[in-house]
Each structure stands twice: as C-alpha cells, then as structure tokens.
mmCIF file of C-alpha atoms and ligand atoms in Angstrom:
data_model
loop_
_atom_site.group_PDB
_atom_site.id
_atom_site.type_symbol
_atom_site.label_atom_id
_atom_site.label_comp_id
_atom_site.label_asym_id
_atom_site.label_seq_id
_atom_site.Cartn_x
_atom_site.Cartn_y
_atom_site.Cartn_z
ATOM 1 C CA MET A 299 -16.401 4.679 16.740
ATOM 2 C CA ARG A 300 -19.405 6.083 18.547
ATOM 3 C CA THR A 301 -19.488 9.503 20.173
ATOM 4 C CA PHE A 302 -20.235 10.215 23.825
ATOM 5 C CA SER A 303 -21.784 13.078 25.741
ATOM 6 C CA CYS A 304 -20.758 14.926 28.857
ATOM 7 C CA LYS A 305 -23.122 15.496 31.776
ATOM 8 C CA CYS A 306 -23.249 19.136 30.598
ATOM 9 C CA GLY A 307 -24.515 17.982 27.181
ATOM 10 C CA GLU A 308 -21.310 18.596 25.207
ATOM 11 C CA ARG A 309 -20.426 15.971 22.574
ATOM 12 C CA LEU A 310 -17.314 14.018 23.516
ATOM 13 C CA PHE A 311 -14.901 11.759 21.672
ATOM 14 C CA PHE A 312 -13.154 8.529 22.602
ATOM 15 C CA ASP A 313 -9.740 10.092 23.312
ATOM 16 C CA ASN A 314 -10.992 13.062 25.357
ATOM 17 C CA THR A 315 -9.638 13.589 28.862
ATOM 18 C CA LYS A 316 -11.398 16.879 29.687
ATOM 19 C CA CYS A 317 -14.696 18.380 28.592
ATOM 20 C CA LEU A 318 -13.879 21.593 26.705
ATOM 21 C CA ALA A 319 -17.245 23.113 27.693
ATOM 22 C CA CYS A 320 -17.414 22.485 31.466
ATOM 23 C CA GLY A 321 -13.839 21.435 32.251
ATOM 24 C CA SER A 322 -14.846 18.106 33.846
ATOM 25 C CA LEU A 323 -12.335 15.265 34.001
ATOM 26 C CA LEU A 324 -13.324 12.365 31.719
ATOM 27 C CA ALA A 325 -12.439 8.680 31.733
ATOM 28 C CA TYR A 326 -13.389 5.856 29.364
ATOM 29 C CA GLU A 327 -14.549 2.521 30.777
ATOM 30 C CA PHE A 328 -13.930 -0.394 28.393
ATOM 31 C CA GLU A 329 -16.332 -2.757 30.146
ATOM 32 C CA THR A 330 -19.375 -0.490 29.632
ATOM 33 C CA ASP A 331 -18.159 1.438 26.546
ATOM 34 C CA GLN A 332 -18.889 4.708 28.362
ATOM 35 C CA LEU A 333 -16.914 7.920 28.644
ATOM 36 C CA HIS A 334 -17.716 9.028 32.177
ATOM 37 C CA THR A 335 -17.858 12.630 33.382
ATOM 38 C CA LEU A 336 -16.104 12.511 36.728
ATOM 39 C CA GLY A 337 -16.793 14.800 39.686
ATOM 40 C CA GLU A 338 -14.944 15.187 42.973
ATOM 41 C CA SER A 339 -12.909 12.201 44.147
ATOM 42 C CA ALA A 340 -12.327 10.884 47.625
ATOM 43 C CA ASN A 341 -8.976 9.077 47.845
ATOM 44 C CA LYS A 342 -8.809 9.055 44.040
ATOM 45 C CA ILE A 343 -12.068 7.094 43.856
ATOM 46 C CA TYR A 344 -14.761 8.647 41.694
ATOM 47 C CA PRO A 345 -18.435 7.810 42.362
ATOM 48 C CA LEU A 346 -20.459 7.480 39.150
ATOM 49 C CA GLY A 347 -23.819 8.228 40.759
ATOM 50 C CA ASP A 348 -25.245 4.778 39.940
ATOM 51 C CA GLY A 349 -23.829 3.085 43.027
ATOM 52 C CA ARG A 350 -20.594 2.222 41.268
ATOM 53 C CA SER A 351 -17.230 3.944 41.610
ATOM 54 C CA VAL A 352 -14.164 3.971 39.403
ATOM 55 C CA ARG A 353 -10.510 4.851 39.688
ATOM 56 C CA LEU A 354 -8.244 6.033 36.896
ATOM 57 C CA CYS A 355 -5.931 3.612 35.117
ATOM 58 C CA GLN A 356 -2.462 3.903 36.647
ATOM 59 C CA ASN A 357 -1.040 5.000 33.266
ATOM 60 C CA TYR A 358 -3.569 7.858 33.295
ATOM 61 C CA VAL A 359 -2.479 8.932 36.779
ATOM 62 C CA ASP A 360 1.271 8.499 36.355
ATOM 63 C CA TYR A 361 1.957 9.345 32.711
ATOM 64 C CA ASP A 362 -1.225 10.708 31.101
ATOM 65 C CA VAL A 363 -0.848 8.196 28.244
ATOM 66 C CA CYS A 364 -4.228 6.549 28.930
ATOM 67 C CA ASN A 365 -7.715 7.974 29.523
ATOM 68 C CA ALA A 366 -9.365 4.856 30.906
ATOM 69 C CA CYS A 367 -10.885 4.074 34.271
ATOM 70 C CA ILE A 368 -11.690 0.809 36.031
ATOM 71 C CA ASP A 369 -14.437 -0.248 38.403
ATOM 72 C CA VAL A 370 -13.086 -0.194 41.962
ATOM 73 C CA GLN A 371 -14.374 -3.756 42.405
ATOM 74 C CA GLN A 372 -11.640 -4.904 40.003
ATOM 75 C CA GLU A 373 -8.289 -5.695 41.524
ATOM 76 C CA ASN A 374 -6.224 -4.308 38.653
ATOM 77 C CA SER A 375 -4.522 -0.940 38.744
ATOM 78 C CA TRP A 376 -4.425 -0.815 34.940
ATOM 79 C CA CYS A 377 -7.194 -0.848 32.338
ATOM 80 C CA ILE A 378 -7.553 -3.856 30.028
ATOM 81 C CA ALA A 379 -5.512 -2.131 27.277
ATOM 82 C CA CYS A 380 -2.620 -1.163 29.578
ATOM 83 C CA GLN A 381 -2.580 -4.614 31.211
ATOM 84 C CA LEU A 382 -1.394 -5.945 27.847
ATOM 85 C CA ASN A 383 1.913 -4.048 28.023
ATOM 86 C CA GLU A 384 4.957 -6.267 28.314
ATOM 87 C CA THR A 385 7.540 -3.560 27.547
ATOM 88 C CA ILE A 386 6.934 0.187 27.476
ATOM 89 C CA PRO A 387 9.399 2.674 25.931
ATOM 90 C CA ASN A 388 12.363 3.796 28.027
ATOM 91 C CA LEU A 389 11.101 7.018 29.607
ATOM 92 C CA ASP A 390 14.625 8.207 30.465
ATOM 93 C CA TYR A 391 14.490 9.635 26.942
ATOM 94 C CA ALA A 392 12.110 12.602 27.093
ATOM 95 C CA GLN A 393 10.772 12.195 23.548
ATOM 96 C CA ASN A 394 9.553 8.665 24.291
ATOM 97 C CA LEU A 395 6.606 9.736 26.431
ATOM 98 C CA GLU A 396 4.928 11.380 23.453
ATOM 99 C CA LYS A 397 5.696 8.359 21.229
ATOM 100 C CA TRP A 398 4.259 5.994 23.819
ATOM 101 C CA ALA A 399 1.091 8.118 24.115
ATOM 102 C CA LYS A 400 0.507 7.759 20.352
ATOM 103 C CA LEU A 401 0.844 3.978 20.621
ATOM 104 C CA GLU A 402 -1.491 3.753 23.618
ATOM 105 C CA SER A 403 -4.098 5.831 21.818
ATOM 106 C CA ALA A 404 -4.014 3.436 18.846
ATOM 107 C CA LYS A 405 -4.005 0.396 21.155
ATOM 108 C CA ARG A 406 -7.078 1.610 23.069
ATOM 109 C CA ARG A 407 -8.931 1.906 19.782
ATOM 110 C CA LEU A 408 -7.877 -1.611 18.781
ATOM 111 C CA VAL A 409 -8.894 -3.046 22.172
ATOM 112 C CA ARG A 410 -12.256 -1.296 22.054
ATOM 113 C CA THR A 411 -13.031 -2.920 18.663
ATOM 114 C CA LEU A 412 -11.815 -6.326 19.897
ATOM 115 C CA LEU A 413 -14.246 -6.040 22.823
ATOM 116 C CA LYS A 414 -17.020 -4.772 20.566
ATOM 117 C CA LEU A 415 -16.554 -7.860 18.361
ATOM 118 C CA ASN A 416 -16.495 -10.022 21.500
ATOM 119 C CA LEU A 417 -13.024 -11.402 20.785
ATOM 120 C CA SER A 418 -11.314 -12.762 23.844
ATOM 121 C CA ILE A 419 -8.582 -10.568 25.340
ATOM 122 C CA LYS A 420 -6.374 -12.016 28.002
ATOM 123 C CA PRO A 421 -3.014 -10.622 28.996
ATOM 124 C CA LYS A 422 -0.066 -12.942 28.352
ATOM 125 C CA THR A 423 1.372 -13.984 31.701
ATOM 126 C CA HIS A 424 3.385 -16.909 33.049
ATOM 127 C CA GLN A 425 0.055 -18.568 33.864
ATOM 128 C CA SER A 426 -1.602 -17.861 30.512
ATOM 129 C CA GLN A 427 1.037 -18.248 27.838
ATOM 130 C CA ASP A 428 -1.574 -18.108 25.067
ATOM 131 C CA GLY A 429 -2.506 -14.533 25.995
ATOM 132 C CA LEU A 430 -1.725 -11.291 24.202
ATOM 133 C CA ALA A 431 1.022 -8.759 25.003
ATOM 134 C CA PHE A 432 2.676 -5.712 23.486
ATOM 135 C CA ALA A 433 6.310 -4.596 23.430
ATOM 136 C CA PHE A 434 7.119 -1.062 22.288
ATOM 137 C CA LEU A 435 10.825 -1.080 21.456
ATOM 138 C CA GLU A 436 13.355 1.360 20.111
ATOM 139 C CA ASP A 437 16.377 0.471 17.966
ATOM 140 C CA GLN A 438 19.622 2.190 17.014
ATOM 141 C CA SER A 439 18.194 3.639 13.804
ATOM 142 C CA GLN A 440 16.396 6.166 16.017
ATOM 143 C CA ASN A 441 18.446 6.162 19.188
ATOM 144 C CA PRO A 442 22.163 5.209 19.013
ATOM 145 C CA ASP A 443 22.248 4.797 22.823
ATOM 146 C CA VAL A 444 20.053 1.676 22.906
ATOM 147 C CA LEU A 445 21.248 -1.923 22.720
ATOM 148 C CA GLU A 446 18.790 -3.208 20.099
ATOM 149 C CA VAL A 447 20.385 -2.921 16.666
ATOM 150 C CA ASN A 448 17.249 -3.694 14.730
ATOM 151 C CA VAL A 449 13.664 -4.006 15.997
ATOM 152 C CA MET A 450 11.165 -5.586 13.632
ATOM 153 C CA THR A 451 7.482 -4.769 13.995
ATOM 154 C CA GLY A 452 5.706 -8.111 14.115
ATOM 155 C CA HIS A 453 3.964 -10.856 16.077
ATOM 156 C CA HIS A 454 5.399 -13.920 17.717
ATOM 157 C CA ASN A 455 3.483 -16.287 19.970
ATOM 158 C CA GLY A 456 1.091 -13.646 21.336
ATOM 159 C CA LEU A 457 3.692 -10.898 21.666
ATOM 160 C CA ILE A 458 3.162 -7.947 19.335
ATOM 161 C CA THR A 459 6.313 -5.855 18.914
ATOM 162 C CA ILE A 460 6.112 -2.353 17.515
ATOM 163 C CA ASN A 461 9.213 -0.415 16.569
ATOM 164 C CA LEU A 462 8.946 3.025 18.192
ATOM 165 C CA ALA A 463 10.255 4.560 14.938
ATOM 166 C CA GLU A 464 6.757 3.933 13.514
ATOM 167 C CA THR A 465 5.461 6.784 15.720
ATOM 168 C CA ASP A 466 7.679 9.185 13.745
ATOM 169 C CA GLU A 467 5.616 10.550 10.851
ATOM 170 C CA TRP A 468 8.637 11.204 8.652
ATOM 171 C CA VAL A 469 9.887 7.620 9.056
ATOM 172 C CA ARG A 470 6.430 6.171 8.542
ATOM 173 C CA GLU A 471 5.625 8.223 5.452
ATOM 174 C CA SER A 472 8.972 7.584 3.752
ATOM 175 C CA THR A 473 8.624 3.847 4.435
ATOM 176 C CA ARG A 474 5.088 3.959 3.060
ATOM 177 C CA LEU A 475 6.283 5.537 -0.200
ATOM 178 C CA GLU A 476 9.220 3.161 -0.461
ATOM 179 C CA MET A 477 6.938 0.137 0.000
ATOM 180 C CA GLY A 478 4.262 1.461 -2.363
ATOM 181 C CA GLU A 479 1.604 1.287 0.364
ATOM 182 C CA TYR A 480 -1.690 3.201 0.231
ATOM 183 C CA TYR A 481 -1.524 3.920 3.908
ATOM 184 C CA ARG A 482 0.680 3.205 6.906
ATOM 185 C CA THR A 483 -0.639 4.012 10.380
ATOM 186 C CA LEU A 484 -0.053 2.891 13.956
ATOM 187 C CA LEU A 485 -3.618 1.662 14.189
ATOM 188 C CA GLY A 486 -3.158 -0.257 10.932
ATOM 189 C CA HIS A 487 -0.036 -1.937 12.334
ATOM 190 C CA LEU A 488 -1.812 -2.945 15.533
ATOM 191 C CA ARG A 489 -4.836 -4.276 13.691
ATOM 192 C CA HIS A 490 -2.613 -6.232 11.303
ATOM 193 C CA GLU A 491 -0.484 -7.781 14.068
ATOM 194 C CA SER A 492 -3.561 -8.673 16.113
ATOM 195 C CA GLY A 493 -4.692 -10.644 13.045
ATOM 196 C CA HIS A 494 -1.673 -12.948 13.445
ATOM 197 C CA TYR A 495 -2.538 -13.535 17.099
ATOM 198 C CA TYR A 496 -6.213 -14.292 16.449
ATOM 199 C CA PHE A 497 -5.308 -16.601 13.550
ATOM 200 C CA GLU A 498 -3.555 -18.781 16.126
ATOM 201 C CA GLN A 499 -6.495 -18.461 18.533
ATOM 202 C CA TYR A 500 -9.403 -19.070 16.185
ATOM 203 C CA VAL A 501 -8.264 -20.543 12.858
ATOM 204 C CA LEU A 502 -5.252 -22.747 13.517
ATOM 205 C CA GLY A 503 -6.405 -26.183 14.595
ATOM 206 C CA SER A 504 -10.070 -25.312 13.942
ATOM 207 C CA ASN A 505 -12.643 -26.289 11.319
ATOM 208 C CA TYR A 506 -11.900 -23.010 9.567
ATOM 209 C CA LEU A 507 -8.444 -24.143 8.483
ATOM 210 C CA PHE A 508 -9.619 -25.999 5.369
ATOM 211 C CA GLU A 509 -11.456 -22.938 4.018
ATOM 212 C CA PHE A 510 -8.532 -20.738 5.046
ATOM 213 C CA GLU A 511 -6.181 -22.753 2.847
ATOM 214 C CA GLN A 512 -8.629 -22.675 -0.068
ATOM 215 C CA LEU A 513 -8.697 -18.882 0.080
ATOM 216 C CA PHE A 514 -5.264 -17.840 1.296
ATOM 217 C CA GLY A 515 -3.003 -20.830 0.567
ATOM 218 C CA ASP A 516 -0.712 -22.991 2.680
ATOM 219 C CA TYR A 517 0.066 -21.226 5.973
ATOM 220 C CA ARG A 518 3.054 -23.558 6.509
ATOM 221 C CA LYS A 519 4.871 -22.114 3.478
ATOM 222 C CA ASP A 520 8.438 -21.098 4.525
ATOM 223 C CA TYR A 521 7.766 -17.762 6.223
ATOM 224 C CA GLU A 522 11.265 -16.334 6.362
ATOM 225 C CA LYS A 523 12.068 -17.222 2.758
ATOM 226 C CA SER A 524 8.728 -15.831 1.519
ATOM 227 C CA LEU A 525 9.299 -12.533 3.323
ATOM 228 C CA ASN A 526 12.893 -12.263 2.083
ATOM 229 C CA ASP A 527 11.763 -12.983 -1.483
ATOM 230 C CA TYR A 528 9.018 -10.388 -1.169
ATOM 231 C CA TYR A 529 11.349 -7.639 0.080
ATOM 232 C CA GLU A 530 14.016 -8.537 -2.458
ATOM 233 C CA ALA A 531 11.555 -8.342 -5.360
ATOM 234 C CA ASN A 532 10.319 -4.963 -4.015
ATOM 235 C CA GLN A 533 6.939 -5.820 -5.476
ATOM 236 C CA THR A 534 4.811 -2.687 -5.160
ATOM 237 C CA SER A 535 2.231 -3.671 -7.791
ATOM 238 C CA TYR A 536 -0.340 -6.380 -7.159
ATOM 239 C CA ASP A 537 -3.357 -8.165 -8.538
ATOM 240 C CA HIS A 538 -6.367 -6.267 -7.096
ATOM 241 C CA GLU A 539 -8.715 -9.118 -7.853
ATOM 242 C CA ASN A 540 -6.944 -11.398 -5.385
ATOM 243 C CA PHE A 541 -5.119 -9.138 -2.936
ATOM 244 C CA ILE A 542 -6.041 -6.188 -0.740
ATOM 245 C CA SER A 543 -2.489 -4.801 -0.702
ATOM 246 C CA ALA A 544 0.963 -5.424 -2.166
ATOM 247 C CA TYR A 545 2.143 -6.845 1.156
ATOM 248 C CA SER A 546 -0.657 -9.444 1.087
ATOM 249 C CA GLN A 547 1.350 -11.258 -1.581
ATOM 250 C CA ALA A 548 4.258 -11.889 0.794
ATOM 251 C CA HIS A 549 2.764 -14.974 2.514
ATOM 252 C CA PRO A 550 -0.718 -16.502 3.158
ATOM 253 C CA LEU A 551 -0.496 -15.395 6.805
ATOM 254 C CA GLU A 552 0.300 -11.826 5.757
ATOM 255 C CA ASP A 553 -2.640 -11.913 3.353
ATOM 256 C CA TRP A 554 -4.883 -12.999 6.241
ATOM 257 C CA ALA A 555 -3.497 -10.288 8.575
ATOM 258 C CA GLU A 556 -4.001 -7.616 5.898
ATOM 259 C CA CYS A 557 -7.627 -8.733 5.384
ATOM 260 C CA TRP A 558 -8.199 -8.888 9.143
ATOM 261 C CA ALA A 559 -6.903 -5.305 9.525
ATOM 262 C CA HIS A 560 -9.045 -4.193 6.608
ATOM 263 C CA TYR A 561 -12.139 -5.752 8.172
ATOM 264 C CA PHE A 562 -11.417 -3.749 11.336
ATOM 265 C CA HIS A 563 -11.039 -0.547 9.296
ATOM 266 C CA ILE A 564 -14.449 -1.187 7.744
ATOM 267 C CA VAL A 565 -16.205 -2.067 11.016
ATOM 268 C CA ASP A 566 -14.849 0.950 12.930
ATOM 269 C CA THR A 567 -15.298 3.483 10.124
ATOM 270 C CA LEU A 568 -18.866 2.299 9.444
ATOM 271 C CA GLU A 569 -19.677 2.639 13.138
ATOM 272 C CA THR A 570 -18.458 6.241 12.983
ATOM 273 C CA ALA A 571 -20.571 6.911 9.884
ATOM 274 C CA TYR A 572 -23.690 5.428 11.566
ATOM 275 C CA ALA A 573 -23.002 7.420 14.766
ATOM 276 C CA PHE A 574 -22.848 10.707 12.843
ATOM 277 C CA GLY A 575 -25.882 9.904 10.697
ATOM 278 C CA ILE A 576 -23.766 9.872 7.504
ATOM 279 C CA LEU A 577 -25.249 6.427 6.844
ATOM 280 C CA LYS A 578 -28.572 5.073 8.040
ATOM 281 C CA ASN A 579 -28.316 2.313 10.636
ATOM 282 C CA PRO A 580 -28.168 -1.166 9.068
ATOM 283 C CA SER A 581 -31.576 -2.477 8.090
ATOM 284 C CA SER A 582 -30.690 -5.892 6.661
ATOM 285 C CA ASN A 583 -30.146 -9.097 8.616
ATOM 286 C CA ASP A 584 -27.431 -10.141 6.196
ATOM 287 C CA PHE A 585 -24.795 -8.268 8.143
ATOM 288 C CA PHE A 586 -21.846 -8.799 5.784
ATOM 289 C CA SER A 587 -23.718 -7.779 2.606
ATOM 290 C CA GLN A 588 -25.142 -4.759 4.387
ATOM 291 C CA GLN A 589 -21.696 -3.694 5.592
ATOM 292 C CA LEU A 590 -20.257 -4.124 2.141
ATOM 293 C CA SER A 591 -22.920 -2.070 0.359
ATOM 294 C CA ASP A 592 -22.773 0.634 3.074
ATOM 295 C CA TRP A 593 -18.994 0.645 2.747
ATOM 296 C CA THR A 594 -19.166 1.176 -1.013
ATOM 297 C CA LEU A 595 -21.613 4.064 -0.535
ATOM 298 C CA LEU A 596 -19.464 5.618 2.158
ATOM 299 C CA THR A 597 -16.070 5.342 0.472
ATOM 300 C CA VAL A 598 -17.330 7.077 -2.682
ATOM 301 C CA LYS A 599 -18.386 10.005 -0.477
ATOM 302 C CA LEU A 600 -15.146 9.986 1.501
ATOM 303 C CA ASN A 601 -13.045 10.098 -1.646
ATOM 304 C CA GLU A 602 -15.079 12.965 -3.074
ATOM 305 C CA LEU A 603 -14.774 14.893 0.202
ATOM 306 C CA ASN A 604 -11.004 14.494 0.085
ATOM 307 C CA ARG A 605 -10.857 15.550 -3.569
ATOM 308 C CA SER A 606 -12.797 18.703 -2.619
ATOM 309 C CA MET A 607 -9.903 19.527 -0.322
ATOM 310 C CA GLY A 608 -7.286 18.718 -2.967
ATOM 311 C CA LEU A 609 -6.226 15.635 -1.007
ATOM 312 C CA GLU A 610 -5.520 12.118 -2.206
ATOM 313 C CA ASP A 611 -8.401 9.621 -2.053
ATOM 314 C CA MET A 612 -9.088 8.533 1.505
ATOM 315 C CA TYR A 613 -9.914 5.049 0.271
ATOM 316 C CA PRO A 614 -7.838 4.096 -2.773
ATOM 317 C CA PHE A 615 -8.471 0.358 -2.380
ATOM 318 C CA ILE A 616 -10.316 -1.873 -4.819
ATOM 319 C CA LEU A 617 -12.266 -4.792 -3.405
ATOM 320 C CA GLY A 618 -11.975 -7.549 -6.028
ATOM 321 C CA THR A 619 -14.260 -10.592 -5.946
ATOM 322 C CA ASN A 620 -11.692 -12.814 -4.258
ATOM 323 C CA VAL A 621 -10.751 -10.092 -1.775
ATOM 324 C CA ILE A 622 -14.428 -9.875 -0.790
ATOM 325 C CA LYS A 623 -14.459 -13.653 -0.265
ATOM 326 C CA LYS A 624 -11.452 -13.294 2.051
ATOM 327 C CA LEU A 625 -13.085 -10.448 3.997
ATOM 328 C CA LYS A 626 -16.239 -12.534 4.289
ATOM 329 C CA PHE A 627 -14.165 -15.363 5.705
ATOM 330 C CA VAL A 628 -12.708 -13.011 8.359
ATOM 331 C CA HIS A 629 -16.289 -11.999 9.155
ATOM 332 C CA GLN A 630 -17.334 -15.658 9.464
ATOM 333 C CA VAL A 631 -14.533 -16.343 11.919
ATOM 334 C CA ILE A 632 -15.367 -13.288 14.047
ATOM 335 C CA ASP A 633 -19.151 -13.134 13.856
ATOM 336 C CA PRO A 634 -20.052 -16.246 15.928
ATOM 337 C CA MET A 635 -18.218 -14.639 18.872
ATOM 338 C CA ARG A 636 -20.995 -12.097 19.053
ATOM 339 C CA LEU A 637 -23.629 -14.743 19.733
ATOM 340 C CA PRO A 638 -24.377 -15.329 23.417
ATOM 341 C CA LYS A 639 -22.380 -18.304 24.749
ATOM 342 C CA GLN A 640 -24.443 -21.466 25.321
HETATM 343 ZN ZN1 LIG B 1130 -18.964 18.959 30.032
HETATM 344 ZN ZN1 LIG B 1131 -4.904 2.284 30.707
HETATM 345 ZN ZN1 LIG B 1132 2.234 -9.576 9.415
#
C-alpha cells in the first residue's frame, strides 16, 4: 500500500478519515487512487480544486464504515467496494456496526489491489449474474437470536460469504491454533475467497486450464468429500515443497485460492516496502523474479524485526520450488490484465 499526503503536508494512510495535523476531512477515491483532503461542502458536494467534485460514499455518511468518495458525475451513491454488498450485518445489534467496519476496511484494501492489478470488478446484479458480491452473515454460535444455525465462510457463484464471527479476535485466534494455521485474518479470508471467484472468471474455460491441472490437479475432484476428508484428518502438517499452507492440501481449488491470496499478500506488502523506501523500487523487467527476490530480502528483515520485539516471525512460510511455480502461474494469469487493452 502506498502512503498519501494531506494538503497541509502531513503523511496520510489509506484508512484515514481525518488529518490529525490540520483536522481536514479525508476521503479515498478508488478510481484515481487518491486520498483527497476535503474542504467546505455545498449540499454535501466537495470541490477538489481541479474542476471535479466528489461526494462521500453513502456508507461513509450514514454509518462511518467507509472512507471513500465518488465523482459526482457517477450515478452511484456507493463507492465501488460498497456496491459489492449483497447483505450487510443486522445493525439492530449494536455490536455489529464495529464488526461490519472491520470487514469494510479489509474489503476496501482487497478492492484497491484488484483495481491496481486491473482485474475486472463488477457488482453481481440480476443483469450481471457473473459479477461479484459479498454477504456478511451472523450465525447462532455468536448470536442465539438469529435464524442461521451455521454460516460457512466461502464462495459460491460470485457470492463471497463471511461469517461475522471471524471479526472476533478470540474466535479467529482459537480457530487459527486449532487448524494449525500460520495466520488467520479478515483480509486473508477476502483475498482467498476472491481467488475462487477469479478462477471462474479467468481460468475456467480458458487456455490456462491445462497448466492449472498440471500444477494444482483436477479441479473437478469431489469438493465436498475432499473438504470433509481434510477436516476429519485434521491435517495440520504439510509438505512445504508443494503447498503454501496446510489448507492447500484440501482440494486443488483451495490450493489455488491459497496461492492467489499469498500472491496478493506479496504484492501489497512489497508496495508498502517500496513506498517507505525499505526496498529500492524494482529495477528488473522480469517482474516475477524481481518480486520474489525482493520478497526474500524483505521477509528476512521482517522476521528479525519481530524477533527484536519478542514476537513470532511475521513471515513463517517457506516457498518451495513447486509453490513458486504455482505463484508464478497466478502471476501469469493476472499480469496480462495490466497491459493496455487492444
Ligand atoms: Zn492535514
Ligand atoms: Zn463505500
Ligand atoms: Zn476456499
């Protein structure tokens, strides 16, 4: 993630809503990747000083769970990230506003990387059934008053469902330990689930499918049985040469989604390191090799920094030869999107 600066010169960050130095209201615009310093508004319309004007996303105005703005020329009341919401948490329960805000913050970061990588984002509607949507649902494990007995975090036909319980740190951390995972985050969930959606968009039915099957295996393998077998075996150890995580072993599509999420972790974290001057900007034209060598350099430093604080390694993963081939494949699927369309 890059950093931004306020009109007063103060350094700003992606999630900021107010400048701590001058008190100005801030709003992020996805389309230009800018965090704007806003002045006085007339009828809730903020002139940017370059002839354009923006208004705040409706979820910023009504609930303060978004910090985005949209060009007034656009007809939408919501930013591109909020337009993807199919179901938001039930706000009759006071604690759900805070949970929703955590999810929106992670979703904005996902959407910003999707745009940065030039991946197509279209909201799922009756007219465009192949679009993307999010449902944030609560089940009885957290709230006995709701109807849903069990909500599974997952993806189905463009709809990404996240169980609201995942916003609870205690739940998330105990599940992480139980599953033997190195990390478990909201952003990680969203990146992983988006991988399932983009598999259907870009790999399924494309020329990439043959190479996919060479690397990951048969995507038609019985999904439900594979997942049941995986959970039953409670397999927390894995072969680092071939898999990026224990969960990757569950099914070829899970392996793909884990690699996709990992690629996003690398791309976003490297961007942050370049923005802060921790790494020099890429010099090589071989983008994947450059990323990989920068990533190795960076993660050694990150782990040592954490150890200095008595913390666990920030990056406990091992990138085996076959894992690198899988990450390279994800890169090959995504990278052509960045080229200007003919
Ligand atoms: Zn300022
Ligand atoms: Zn929004
Ligand atoms: Zn999955």
